[in-house]
Amino acid sequence: MASITGFSGAGLFSWGVLTPTCKPGNVKLRRTVRVRAESINPEIRKSEEKVVDSVDLTQLSKPITPYCRCWRSKTFPLCDGSHVKHNKATGDNVGPLLLKKQ
């Protein structure tokens, strides 16, 4: 089997791996995805505990709308607070983008 090279710096999401599942007379491939915990913010405002930006807008339906910047939110593009677990695991300081109604 040839080795897979060039994927060591795959970034935020690792590549999928096909794993054979053998049953008598039947071979199926099952796809698994590996996600590595890596820093999302390598250099922006690292002196701050958490990077959160806000934008004031006049035409919003809610007073504050948080948008995800860690790419981990289950409600993406809206923030669900997943950055807290990500920051603890990686030492990162990413936080949401807050859109505020003026």
Short mmCIF file of C-alpha atoms in Angstrom, two decimals:
data_model
loop_
_atom_site.label_atom_id
_atom_site.label_comp_id
_atom_site.label_asym_id
_atom_site.label_seq_id
_atom_site.Cartn_x
_atom_site.Cartn_y
_atom_site.Cartn_z
CA MET A 1 0.00 0.00 0.00
CA ALA A 2 1.39 3.43 -0.90
CA SER A 3 1.79 5.91 1.92
CA ILE A 4 -0.21 9.13 2.01
CA THR A 5 2.05 12.15 2.09
CA GLY A 6 1.50 15.88 2.04
CA PHE A 7 -1.42 15.87 4.47
CA SER A 8 0.49 16.52 7.69
CA GLY A 9 -0.59 20.19 7.71
CA ALA A 10 -4.24 19.49 6.95
CA GLY A 11 -5.38 22.41 9.10
CA LEU A 12 -8.51 22.76 11.20
CA PHE A 13 -10.31 19.67 9.93
CA SER A 14 -8.39 16.50 9.19
CA TRP A 15 -9.12 14.35 6.19
CA GLY A 16 -11.63 11.51 6.17
CA VAL A 17 -10.39 7.93 6.34
CA LEU A 18 -12.07 4.97 4.66
CA THR A 19 -12.17 1.95 6.95
CA PRO A 20 -13.18 -1.45 5.55
CA THR A 21 -15.99 -3.24 7.34
CA CYS A 22 -15.92 -6.95 6.46
CA LYS A 23 -18.95 -9.18 6.62
CA PRO A 24 -19.11 -12.68 5.13
CA GLY A 25 -19.38 -12.23 1.36
CA ASN A 26 -19.74 -8.46 1.70
CA VAL A 27 -17.18 -5.68 2.05
CA LYS A 28 -18.36 -2.15 2.85
CA LEU A 29 -16.39 1.03 3.38
CA ARG A 30 -17.17 3.20 6.37
CA ARG A 31 -15.99 6.81 6.45
CA THR A 32 -14.63 8.26 9.67
CA VAL A 33 -13.57 11.86 10.15
CA ARG A 34 -10.84 12.91 12.55
CA VAL A 35 -10.89 16.43 13.94
CA ARG A 36 -7.74 17.74 15.57
CA ALA A 37 -7.82 20.41 18.25
CA GLU A 38 -5.74 23.22 16.78
CA SER A 39 -5.57 26.94 17.36
CA ILE A 40 -7.77 28.95 14.99
CA ASN A 41 -6.23 32.31 15.86
CA PRO A 42 -2.44 32.04 15.49
CA GLU A 43 -1.56 35.76 15.79
CA ILE A 44 -4.46 38.23 16.11
CA ARG A 45 -4.59 40.11 19.45
CA LYS A 46 -3.04 37.23 21.42
CA SER A 47 -2.54 39.49 24.45
CA GLU A 48 -6.32 39.53 25.03
CA GLU A 49 -8.03 36.75 27.00
CA LYS A 50 -10.77 36.42 24.34
CA VAL A 51 -11.06 38.24 21.02
CA VAL A 52 -14.61 39.55 20.67
CA ASP A 53 -15.56 42.26 18.18
CA SER A 54 -18.87 44.08 17.97
CA VAL A 55 -20.58 45.99 15.20
CA ASP A 56 -23.44 48.45 15.82
CA LEU A 57 -26.26 48.26 13.27
CA THR A 58 -29.67 49.92 13.12
CA GLN A 59 -31.63 47.22 11.28
CA LEU A 60 -31.49 44.11 13.46
CA SER A 61 -34.41 42.18 14.90
CA LYS A 62 -32.60 41.28 18.16
CA PRO A 63 -30.62 43.59 20.49
CA ILE A 64 -27.47 41.39 20.17
CA THR A 65 -26.74 38.60 17.67
CA PRO A 66 -23.54 36.57 18.25
CA TYR A 67 -21.87 35.00 15.18
CA CYS A 68 -19.47 32.06 15.49
CA ARG A 69 -15.79 32.50 14.62
CA CYS A 70 -14.45 29.20 15.99
CA TRP A 71 -16.23 26.99 13.42
CA ARG A 72 -17.36 24.61 16.20
CA SER A 73 -20.91 25.89 16.79
CA LYS A 74 -23.77 23.41 16.33
CA THR A 75 -25.95 26.40 15.37
CA PHE A 76 -23.43 27.84 12.86
CA PRO A 77 -23.30 30.62 11.72
CA LEU A 78 -24.70 31.68 15.10
CA CYS A 79 -22.54 31.23 18.20
CA ASP A 80 -23.57 28.62 20.77
CA GLY A 81 -20.60 29.09 23.12
CA SER A 82 -18.54 26.21 21.70
CA HIS A 83 -15.49 28.51 21.64
CA VAL A 84 -15.20 28.15 25.43
CA LYS A 85 -14.42 24.41 25.20
CA HIS A 86 -12.21 25.01 22.14
CA ASN A 87 -10.22 27.75 23.93
CA LYS A 88 -9.62 25.52 26.97
CA ALA A 89 -8.47 22.61 24.79
CA THR A 90 -6.12 24.63 22.56
CA GLY A 91 -5.13 27.71 24.56
CA ASP A 92 -6.73 29.84 21.84
CA ASN A 93 -8.61 33.08 22.55
CA VAL A 94 -11.28 33.13 19.84
CA GLY A 95 -14.70 34.56 20.67
CA PRO A 96 -17.87 35.56 18.79
CA LEU A 97 -18.59 38.51 16.53
CA LEU A 98 -21.41 40.48 18.19
CA LEU A 99 -23.83 42.43 16.02
CA LYS A 100 -25.56 45.02 18.21
CA LYS A 101 -28.73 46.95 17.41
CA GLN A 102 -28.29 50.70 17.81
#
